[in-house]
GROMACS .gro file of C-alpha atoms in nm:
model
  419
    1MET     CA    1   3.689  16.507   8.612
    2CYS     CA    2   4.026  16.647   8.712
    3LYS     CA    3   4.195  16.832   8.426
    4ASN     CA    4   4.532  16.682   8.519
    5LYS     CA    5   4.503  16.305   8.474
    6ASN     CA    6   4.838  16.249   8.643
    7VAL     CA    7   4.702  16.406   8.961
    8SER     CA    8   4.407  16.165   8.956
    9LYS     CA    9   4.641  15.869   8.910
   10ILE     CA   10   4.859  15.978   9.201
   11CYS     CA   11   4.555  16.031   9.424
   12ARG     CA   12   4.420  15.689   9.334
   13ARG     CA   13   4.751  15.519   9.404
   14ALA     CA   14   4.791  15.703   9.735
   15ALA     CA   15   4.446  15.589   9.850
   16ALA     CA   16   4.530  15.229   9.762
   17GLN     CA   17   4.877  15.226   9.915
   18GLY     CA   18   4.760  15.384  10.240
   19ALA     CA   19   4.494  15.122  10.309
   20VAL     CA   20   4.572  14.865  10.580
   21LEU     CA   21   4.465  14.501  10.565
   22LEU     CA   22   4.427  14.373  10.921
   23ARG     CA   23   4.269  14.036  10.858
   24ASN     CA   24   4.222  13.806  10.559
   25ARG     CA   25   4.105  13.460  10.655
   26ARG     CA   26   3.975  13.206  10.408
   27HIS     CA   27   4.126  13.419  10.131
   28ILE     CA   28   3.818  13.639  10.118
   29LEU     CA   29   4.033  13.906   9.952
   30PRO     CA   30   4.117  13.981   9.684
   31LEU     CA   31   3.784  13.965   9.508
   32VAL     CA   32   3.820  13.754   9.195
   33ARG     CA   33   3.628  13.734   8.871
   34GLU     CA   34   3.412  13.446   8.990
   35ASP     CA   35   3.293  13.631   9.300
   36HIS     CA   36   2.949  13.784   9.325
   37VAL     CA   37   2.946  14.050   9.596
   38SER     CA   38   2.667  14.210   9.799
   39VAL     CA   39   2.769  14.546   9.945
   40PHE     CA   40   2.602  14.673  10.263
   41GLY     CA   41   2.627  15.009  10.440
   42ARG     CA   42   2.528  15.350  10.310
   43CYS     CA   43   2.891  15.467  10.294
   44GLN     CA   44   2.942  15.252   9.987
   45ILE     CA   45   2.765  15.547   9.820
   46ASP     CA   46   2.804  15.832  10.073
   47TYR     CA   47   3.176  15.762  10.084
   48TYR     CA   48   3.383  15.992  10.305
   49ARG     CA   49   3.663  16.155  10.110
   50SER     CA   50   3.794  16.350  10.411
   51GLY     CA   51   3.723  16.463  10.763
   52THR     CA   52   3.564  16.793  10.863
   53GLY     CA   53   3.714  17.123  10.976
   54SER     CA   54   3.965  17.325  10.774
   55GLY     CA   55   4.117  17.011  10.622
   56GLY     CA   56   3.778  16.889  10.504
   57ALA     CA   57   3.663  17.222  10.366
   58VAL     CA   58   3.843  17.162  10.039
   59ASN     CA   59   3.673  17.184   9.701
   60VAL     CA   60   3.741  16.889   9.471
   61PRO     CA   61   3.622  16.842   9.113
   62TYR     CA   62   3.465  16.505   9.196
   63ALA     CA   63   3.464  16.225   9.452
   64VAL     CA   64   3.442  15.855   9.359
   65SER     CA   65   3.235  15.631   9.586
   66LEU     CA   66   3.335  15.275   9.669
   67LEU     CA   67   3.036  15.136   9.479
   68GLU     CA   68   3.144  15.328   9.169
   69GLY     CA   69   3.499  15.204   9.211
   70LEU     CA   70   3.393  14.841   9.243
   71ARG     CA   71   3.175  14.865   8.932
   72ALA     CA   72   3.455  15.032   8.736
   73ASP     CA   73   3.697  14.754   8.838
   74GLY     CA   74   3.461  14.492   8.700
   75VAL     CA   75   3.334  14.348   9.028
   76ARG     CA   76   3.004  14.163   8.992
   77VAL     CA   77   2.801  14.362   9.240
   78ASN     CA   78   2.458  14.252   9.361
   79GLU     CA   79   2.262  14.525   9.188
   80GLU     CA   80   1.940  14.445   9.374
   81VAL     CA   81   2.109  14.537   9.703
   82ALA     CA   82   2.276  14.842   9.547
   83GLU     CA   83   1.946  14.963   9.405
   84GLY     CA   84   1.784  14.924   9.746
   85TYR     CA   85   2.044  15.154   9.898
   86GLU     CA   86   2.017  15.407   9.617
   87LYS     CA   87   1.640  15.432   9.662
   88TRP     CA   88   1.667  15.458  10.042
   89LEU     CA   89   1.932  15.730  10.022
   90ALA     CA   90   1.710  15.933   9.791
   91VAL     CA   91   1.464  15.958  10.080
   92HIS     CA   92   1.732  15.977  10.352
   93PRO     CA   93   1.996  16.213  10.210
   94PHE     CA   94   2.337  16.279  10.360
   95ASP     CA   95   2.318  16.483  10.679
   96ASP     CA   96   2.578  16.760  10.677
   97GLY     CA   97   2.438  16.924  10.988
   98GLY     CA   98   2.312  17.220  10.789
   99GLY     CA   99   2.659  17.310  10.666
  100GLY     CA  100   2.759  17.491  10.985
  101TRP     CA  101   3.103  17.472  11.143
  102ALA     CA  102   3.145  17.147  11.342
  103CYS     CA  103   2.778  17.063  11.286
  104GLU     CA  104   2.818  16.754  11.069
  105PRO     CA  105   2.760  16.438  11.276
  106TRP     CA  106   3.028  16.173  11.317
  107CYS     CA  107   2.829  15.921  11.115
  108GLN     CA  108   2.517  15.880  10.904
  109GLN     CA  109   2.197  15.690  10.970
  110GLU     CA  110   2.215  15.334  10.842
  111MET     CA  111   1.948  15.171  10.629
  112PRO     CA  112   1.770  14.902  10.835
  113LEU     CA  113   1.810  14.558  10.682
  114GLU     CA  114   1.531  14.310  10.638
  115GLU     CA  115   1.635  13.953  10.709
  116GLU     CA  116   1.463  13.822  10.397
  117MET     CA  117   1.643  14.072  10.173
  118VAL     CA  118   1.982  13.973  10.316
  119ARG     CA  119   1.894  13.604  10.289
  120ARG     CA  120   1.800  13.655   9.925
  121ALA     CA  121   2.127  13.841   9.865
  122ALA     CA  122   2.325  13.553  10.018
  123ALA     CA  123   2.155  13.313   9.779
  124HIS     CA  124   2.302  13.505   9.484
  125SER     CA  125   2.631  13.633   9.628
  126ASN     CA  126   2.914  13.430   9.778
  127LYS     CA  127   3.074  13.727   9.956
  128ALA     CA  128   2.959  14.039  10.136
  129LEU     CA  129   3.124  14.374  10.198
  130VAL     CA  130   3.007  14.581  10.494
  131VAL     CA  131   3.113  14.946  10.474
  132ILE     CA  132   3.118  15.153  10.793
  133GLY     CA  133   3.197  15.525  10.779
  134ARG     CA  134   3.312  15.793  11.023
  135THR     CA  135   3.421  16.152  11.013
  136ALA     CA  136   3.567  16.399  11.263
  137GLY     CA  137   3.752  16.729  11.262
  138GLU     CA  138   3.821  17.057  11.434
  139ASP     CA  139   3.576  17.129  11.718
  140LYS     CA  140   3.417  16.790  11.641
  141ASP     CA  141   3.684  16.545  11.743
  142ASN     CA  142   3.599  16.178  11.785
  143ALA     CA  143   3.482  16.059  12.126
  144VAL     CA  144   3.401  15.737  12.310
  145LYS     CA  145   3.040  15.749  12.201
  146GLU     CA  146   2.819  15.556  11.962
  147GLY     CA  147   2.867  15.682  11.610
  148SER     CA  148   3.227  15.780  11.679
  149TYR     CA  149   3.466  15.531  11.842
  150LEU     CA  150   3.180  15.292  11.916
  151LEU     CA  151   2.954  15.134  11.655
  152THR     CA  152   2.593  15.248  11.656
  153ALA     CA  153   2.305  15.013  11.730
  154GLY     CA  154   2.212  15.027  11.361
  155GLU     CA  155   2.564  14.931  11.254
  156ARG     CA  156   2.578  14.644  11.499
  157GLU     CA  157   2.242  14.514  11.376
  158MET     CA  158   2.353  14.546  11.013
  159LEU     CA  159   2.674  14.355  11.079
  160ALA     CA  160   2.498  14.085  11.278
  161CYS     CA  161   2.233  14.037  11.009
  162VAL     CA  162   2.491  14.007  10.731
  163CYS     CA  163   2.704  13.766  10.936
  164ARG     CA  164   2.403  13.544  11.006
  165ASN     CA  165   2.347  13.495  10.635
  166PHE     CA  166   2.694  13.511  10.478
  167ARG     CA  167   2.989  13.286  10.549
  168ASP     CA  168   3.250  13.525  10.407
  169VAL     CA  169   3.224  13.889  10.513
  170ALA     CA  170   3.477  14.167  10.465
  171VAL     CA  171   3.443  14.490  10.666
  172VAL     CA  172   3.571  14.809  10.505
  173LEU     CA  173   3.627  15.096  10.749
  174ASN     CA  174   3.597  15.433  10.572
  175VAL     CA  175   3.704  15.625  10.880
  176SER     CA  176   3.919  15.912  11.003
  177ASN     CA  177   4.020  15.734  11.323
  178ILE     CA  178   4.041  15.382  11.461
  179VAL     CA  179   3.714  15.246  11.595
  180ASP     CA  180   3.612  14.981  11.846
  181MET     CA  181   3.720  14.648  11.695
  182GLN     CA  182   3.541  14.402  11.923
  183PHE     CA  183   3.317  14.301  11.634
  184VAL     CA  184   3.612  14.111  11.486
  185GLU     CA  185   3.604  13.863  11.773
  186GLU     CA  186   3.225  13.859  11.801
  187HIS     CA  187   3.151  13.752  11.442
  188PRO     CA  188   3.345  13.455  11.297
  189ALA     CA  189   3.205  13.533  10.952
  190VAL     CA  190   3.415  13.853  10.946
  191GLY     CA  191   3.715  13.706  10.772
  192ALA     CA  192   3.862  14.027  10.633
  193VAL     CA  193   3.901  14.376  10.779
  194VAL     CA  194   4.032  14.677  10.589
  195TYR     CA  195   4.108  15.023  10.720
  196ALA     CA  196   4.042  15.224  10.405
  197TRP     CA  197   4.068  15.556  10.591
  198GLN     CA  198   3.953  15.856  10.386
  199GLY     CA  199   4.119  15.848  10.049
  200GLY     CA  200   4.023  16.181   9.895
  201MET     CA  201   3.849  16.226   9.564
  202GLU     CA  202   3.988  15.898   9.423
  203GLY     CA  203   3.927  15.702   9.743
  204GLY     CA  204   3.659  15.478   9.597
  205ASN     CA  205   3.877  15.378   9.304
  206GLY     CA  206   4.186  15.327   9.519
  207ILE     CA  207   4.013  15.098   9.768
  208ALA     CA  208   3.843  14.905   9.489
  209ASP     CA  209   4.190  14.848   9.343
  210VAL     CA  210   4.325  14.683   9.660
  211LEU     CA  211   4.004  14.486   9.718
  212THR     CA  212   4.036  14.336   9.371
  213GLY     CA  213   4.413  14.283   9.371
  214ARG     CA  214   4.492  14.542   9.106
  215GLU     CA  215   4.700  14.696   9.385
  216VAL     CA  216   4.851  14.495   9.669
  217PHE     CA  217   4.801  14.607  10.028
  218GLN     CA  218   5.114  14.766  10.174
  219GLY     CA  219   4.981  15.007  10.440
  220LYS     CA  220   5.084  14.971  10.805
  221LEU     CA  221   4.913  15.088  11.122
  222THR     CA  222   5.042  15.415  11.260
  223ASP     CA  223   4.882  15.341  11.596
  224THR     CA  224   4.819  15.046  11.826
  225ILE     CA  225   4.469  14.900  11.820
  226ALA     CA  226   4.382  14.775  12.168
  227ARG     CA  227   4.093  14.549  12.262
  228HIS     CA  228   3.920  14.814  12.474
  229ILE     CA  229   3.939  15.192  12.489
  230THR     CA  230   4.023  15.165  12.860
  231ASP     CA  231   4.340  14.976  12.767
  232TYR     CA  232   4.495  15.303  12.645
  233PRO     CA  233   4.683  15.473  12.932
  234SER     CA  234   4.569  15.819  12.822
  235ASP     CA  235   4.200  15.729  12.836
  236ARG     CA  236   4.151  15.804  13.205
  237ASN     CA  237   4.286  16.159  13.166
  238HIS     CA  238   4.162  16.248  12.818
  239GLY     CA  239   3.912  16.522  12.744
  240GLY     CA  240   3.957  16.756  13.036
  241VAL     CA  241   3.811  17.104  12.988
  242SER     CA  242   4.064  17.295  13.198
  243GLU     CA  243   4.362  17.056  13.192
  244ASN     CA  244   4.480  16.715  13.077
  245VAL     CA  245   4.732  16.522  13.283
  246TYR     CA  246   4.997  16.332  13.086
  247GLN     CA  247   5.014  16.059  13.346
  248GLU     CA  248   5.158  15.808  13.100
  249ASP     CA  249   5.482  16.011  13.082
  250ILE     CA  250   5.695  15.871  12.799
  251TYR     CA  251   5.492  15.550  12.778
  252VAL     CA  252   5.298  15.665  12.475
  253GLY     CA  253   5.151  15.429  12.219
  254TYR     CA  254   5.352  15.116  12.148
  255ARG     CA  255   5.598  15.198  12.429
  256TYR     CA  256   5.327  15.148  12.688
  257PHE     CA  257   5.181  14.833  12.533
  258GLU     CA  258   5.520  14.669  12.477
  259THR     CA  259   5.613  14.738  12.839
  260PHE     CA  260   5.298  14.682  13.042
  261ALA     CA  261   5.006  14.550  12.837
  262ARG     CA  262   5.096  14.321  12.550
  263ASP     CA  263   4.787  14.108  12.603
  264ALA     CA  264   4.568  14.415  12.551
  265VAL     CA  265   4.687  14.457  12.193
  266LEU     CA  266   4.460  14.342  11.914
  267TYR     CA  267   4.674  14.479  11.630
  268PRO     CA  268   5.018  14.628  11.707
  269PHE     CA  269   5.171  14.947  11.578
  270GLY     CA  270   5.318  14.885  11.234
  271TYR     CA  271   5.090  14.589  11.157
  272GLY     CA  272   4.955  14.532  10.808
  273LEU     CA  273   4.906  14.229  10.584
  274SER     CA  274   4.962  14.183  10.213
  275TYR     CA  275   4.846  13.944   9.942
  276THR     CA  276   5.197  13.803   9.938
  277GLN     CA  277   5.458  13.711  10.201
  278PHE     CA  278   5.802  13.853  10.273
  279GLU     CA  279   6.106  13.708  10.443
  280LEU     CA  280   6.378  13.919  10.601
  281SER     CA  281   6.734  13.792  10.630
  282GLU     CA  282   7.098  13.900  10.652
  283ALA     CA  283   7.011  14.182  10.892
  284SER     CA  284   7.315  14.371  11.012
  285VAL     CA  285   7.432  14.703  11.150
  286CYS     CA  286   7.771  14.867  11.155
  287ILE     CA  287   7.914  15.205  11.249
  288GLU     CA  288   8.080  15.444  11.007
  289GLY     CA  289   8.241  15.782  11.057
  290LYS     CA  290   8.359  15.971  11.362
  291GLY     CA  291   8.233  16.248  11.584
  292THR     CA  292   7.934  16.437  11.447
  293ASP     CA  293   7.957  16.241  11.120
  294THR     CA  294   7.904  15.905  11.291
  295LYS     CA  295   7.633  15.697  11.127
  296LEU     CA  296   7.467  15.363  11.185
  297ILE     CA  297   7.442  15.157  10.869
  298PHE     CA  298   7.138  14.925  10.875
  299THR     CA  299   7.110  14.666  10.599
  300CYS     CA  300   6.899  14.360  10.532
  301SER     CA  301   6.759  14.150  10.250
  302VAL     CA  302   6.389  14.127  10.174
  303LYS     CA  303   6.252  13.840   9.968
  304ASN     CA  304   5.902  13.810   9.828
  305THR     CA  305   5.836  13.442   9.900
  306GLY     CA  306   5.497  13.446   9.728
  307THR     CA  307   5.440  13.335   9.372
  308VAL     CA  308   5.130  13.526   9.261
  309TYR     CA  309   5.155  13.889   9.369
  310GLY     CA  310   5.427  14.147   9.369
  311GLY     CA  311   5.430  14.390   9.659
  312ARG     CA  312   5.618  14.619   9.894
  313GLU     CA  313   5.721  14.555  10.252
  314THR     CA  314   5.823  14.805  10.517
  315VAL     CA  315   6.135  14.731  10.716
  316ARG     CA  316   6.181  14.901  11.050
  317SER     CA  317   6.504  14.966  11.235
  318CYS     CA  318   6.459  15.042  11.603
  319ILE     CA  319   6.687  15.171  11.874
  320PRO     CA  320   6.553  15.052  12.210
  321ALA     CA  321   6.704  15.260  12.485
  322VAL     CA  322   6.895  15.163  12.796
  323ARG     CA  323   6.855  15.323  13.138
  324PRO     CA  324   7.098  15.125  13.355
  325HIS     CA  325   6.975  15.243  13.697
  326MET     CA  326   6.614  15.135  13.640
  327GLU     CA  327   6.501  14.843  13.855
  328ARG     CA  328   6.337  14.650  13.572
  329VAL     CA  329   6.331  14.622  13.197
  330SER     CA  330   6.083  14.886  13.092
  331SER     CA  331   6.034  14.885  12.719
  332ARG     CA  332   6.154  14.714  12.409
  333PHE     CA  333   6.122  15.002  12.167
  334GLN     CA  334   6.179  15.355  12.290
  335HIS     CA  335   6.270  15.514  11.960
  336ILE     CA  336   6.223  15.433  11.596
  337GLY     CA  337   6.542  15.485  11.412
  338ALA     CA  338   6.411  15.457  11.059
  339LEU     CA  339   6.142  15.335  10.830
  340MET     CA  340   6.247  15.206  10.494
  341ALA     CA  341   6.059  15.043  10.210
  342ALA     CA  342   6.180  14.730  10.039
  343GLY     CA  343   6.256  14.902   9.715
  344SER     CA  344   6.072  15.187   9.548
  345ALA     CA  345   5.939  14.942   9.291
  346VAL     CA  346   5.720  14.638   9.344
  347VAL     CA  347   5.913  14.328   9.449
  348ILE     CA  348   5.790  14.044   9.230
  349GLY     CA  349   5.739  13.688   9.356
  350GLY     CA  350   6.066  13.512   9.429
  351GLU     CA  351   6.274  13.830   9.399
  352THR     CA  352   6.510  13.953   9.670
  353VAL     CA  353   6.606  14.316   9.724
  354HIS     CA  354   6.859  14.469   9.961
  355VAL     CA  355   6.771  14.771  10.169
  356ARG     CA  356   7.002  15.013  10.345
  357ARG     CA  357   6.950  15.300  10.586
  358ASN     CA  358   7.222  15.521  10.735
  359PRO     CA  359   7.084  15.757  11.001
  360HIS     CA  360   7.317  15.988  11.193
  361PHE     CA  361   7.352  15.917  11.564
  362PHE     CA  362   7.195  16.250  11.656
  363LEU     CA  363   6.870  16.138  11.488
  364LEU     CA  364   6.852  15.852  11.738
  365ALA     CA  365   6.901  16.071  12.045
  366ALA     CA  366   6.694  16.044  12.361
  367PHE     CA  367   6.763  16.297  12.634
  368GLN     CA  368   6.749  16.279  13.012
  369MET     CA  369   6.733  16.617  13.184
  370ALA     CA  370   6.895  16.775  12.879
  371CYS     CA  371   7.231  16.611  12.957
  372LEU     CA  372   7.439  16.392  12.728
  373HIS     CA  373   7.592  16.073  12.863
  374LYS     CA  374   7.797  15.786  12.733
  375PRO     CA  375   7.594  15.473  12.811
  376ASP     CA  376   7.744  15.129  12.848
  377GLN     CA  377   7.554  15.000  12.551
  378PHE     CA  378   7.263  15.044  12.321
  379LEU     CA  379   7.061  14.789  12.129
  380CYS     CA  380   6.941  14.780  11.773
  381ARG     CA  381   6.674  14.581  11.600
  382ILE     CA  382   6.579  14.537  11.239
  383SER     CA  383   6.239  14.384  11.184
  384LYS     CA  384   5.926  14.383  10.978
  385ALA     CA  385   5.685  14.662  11.055
  386ALA     CA  386   5.488  14.456  11.307
  387LEU     CA  387   5.670  14.384  11.630
  388ARG     CA  388   5.823  14.050  11.718
  389LEU     CA  389   5.819  13.911  11.364
  390LEU     CA  390   6.191  13.876  11.294
  391HIS     CA  391   6.469  13.728  11.505
  392ILE     CA  392   6.827  13.819  11.424
  393GLU     CA  393   7.152  13.689  11.563
  394LEU     CA  394   7.340  13.879  11.833
  395HIS     CA  395   7.653  14.059  11.724
  396ARG     CA  396   7.901  14.281  11.907
  397LEU     CA  397   8.062  14.587  11.759
  398THR     CA  398   8.280  14.857  11.911
  399ALA     CA  399   8.271  15.231  11.875
  400SER     CA  400   8.414  15.531  12.053
  401VAL     CA  401   8.147  15.794  12.010
  402TYR     CA  402   7.946  15.992  12.261
  403ARG     CA  403   7.572  15.972  12.231
  404PRO     CA  404   7.275  16.081  12.441
  405CYS     CA  405   7.155  15.872  12.732
  406ILE     CA  406   6.896  15.623  12.607
  407PHE     CA  407   6.625  15.508  12.841
  408TYR     CA  408   6.518  15.147  12.813
  409ALA     CA  409   6.660  14.800  12.769
  410ALA     CA  410   6.533  14.569  12.499
  411GLY     CA  411   6.450  14.202  12.517
  412GLU     CA  412   6.581  13.895  12.345
  413ASN     CA  413   6.705  13.865  11.988
  414GLN     CA  414   6.843  14.217  11.968
  415LEU     CA  415   7.150  14.340  11.788
  416ARG     CA  416   7.377  14.463  12.072
  417VAL     CA  417   7.634  14.737  12.021
  418ARG     CA  418   7.872  14.804  12.311
  419ALA     CA  419   8.069  15.127  12.341
   0.00000   0.00000   0.00000
């Protein structure tokens, strides 16, 4: 064990708070005392604590697996299934590629499932967890291949077999990168999806904590998850040996999808569910100071409208940019002005907290040919982390400050500030 218990606690909390809950239908999560859970996938035991390369070549005193974390949190695990995996892994140990640099494969061989074994597990357990793992690193970056971005045939068969026999299935992704998410739409039994990422030496405990409700999900996506890899504008030019063309220009990530391909988005940038619900209100922005000391003051109220769980919500203030000479509206959100949490402490059910952010204007700058301009207007938006979740009233303020030219116009329900 780690000699410093405080370090272990911080690592455990970080693993829990970084996890992202993308789906939770039929209230599959959190796991409650009455649940009996069958866990499938070898990464419940061979749990990835990190990726490979220099960042992964770190010695840790221990690493907790997800199965160990679930048992420690008091989850009633189907021990017959767990024992089957433990015996199979003894004969099929973890493949590290011989320990050489960039030799470890992206994923590990999955244990084939027998239909009768899964059927027997479903007779004893009311819920199933399917754990899928990935790694990547320097000189072994992820690719659009099976075992990396794409699920392997063994993983697809495992998921299909579990979904044929269980009504309530949660998929836990112990990964270093987003993976192909088409399985969500292919299997109705998949009612919950969690991006656990790679949580370090306390990863198994941290993810067990959010699966059981000891911690409440608060993580948000730092990328857009599209339906198909070809929906990403960089896909057609990615991976060149001699050169890579940045054809997408400034339309990177959410900027591209918000402008040209909203229907291609499965889960937007900033998305993430919780075990409770939050309501944003009283959103406003004003201008303080003059010259180089000019600041925007963003404020809003955040209320936990749930009654069972406390939690944290992320509030995002955006500065969409305006480029008056463009022929069409190009993008809603060119620049993120700030990210702010709804209080450093957990907001309990029914409680309201007030959040405030005061970025300087220069932090919101967007430049065109290295020249500064005074635009006719710029637009502000305060919203939940996921796009298009909060509508605020239009207001008009005045200010006499110079600021860099900002590129795009935003859509409806924006807070408009006119110079």
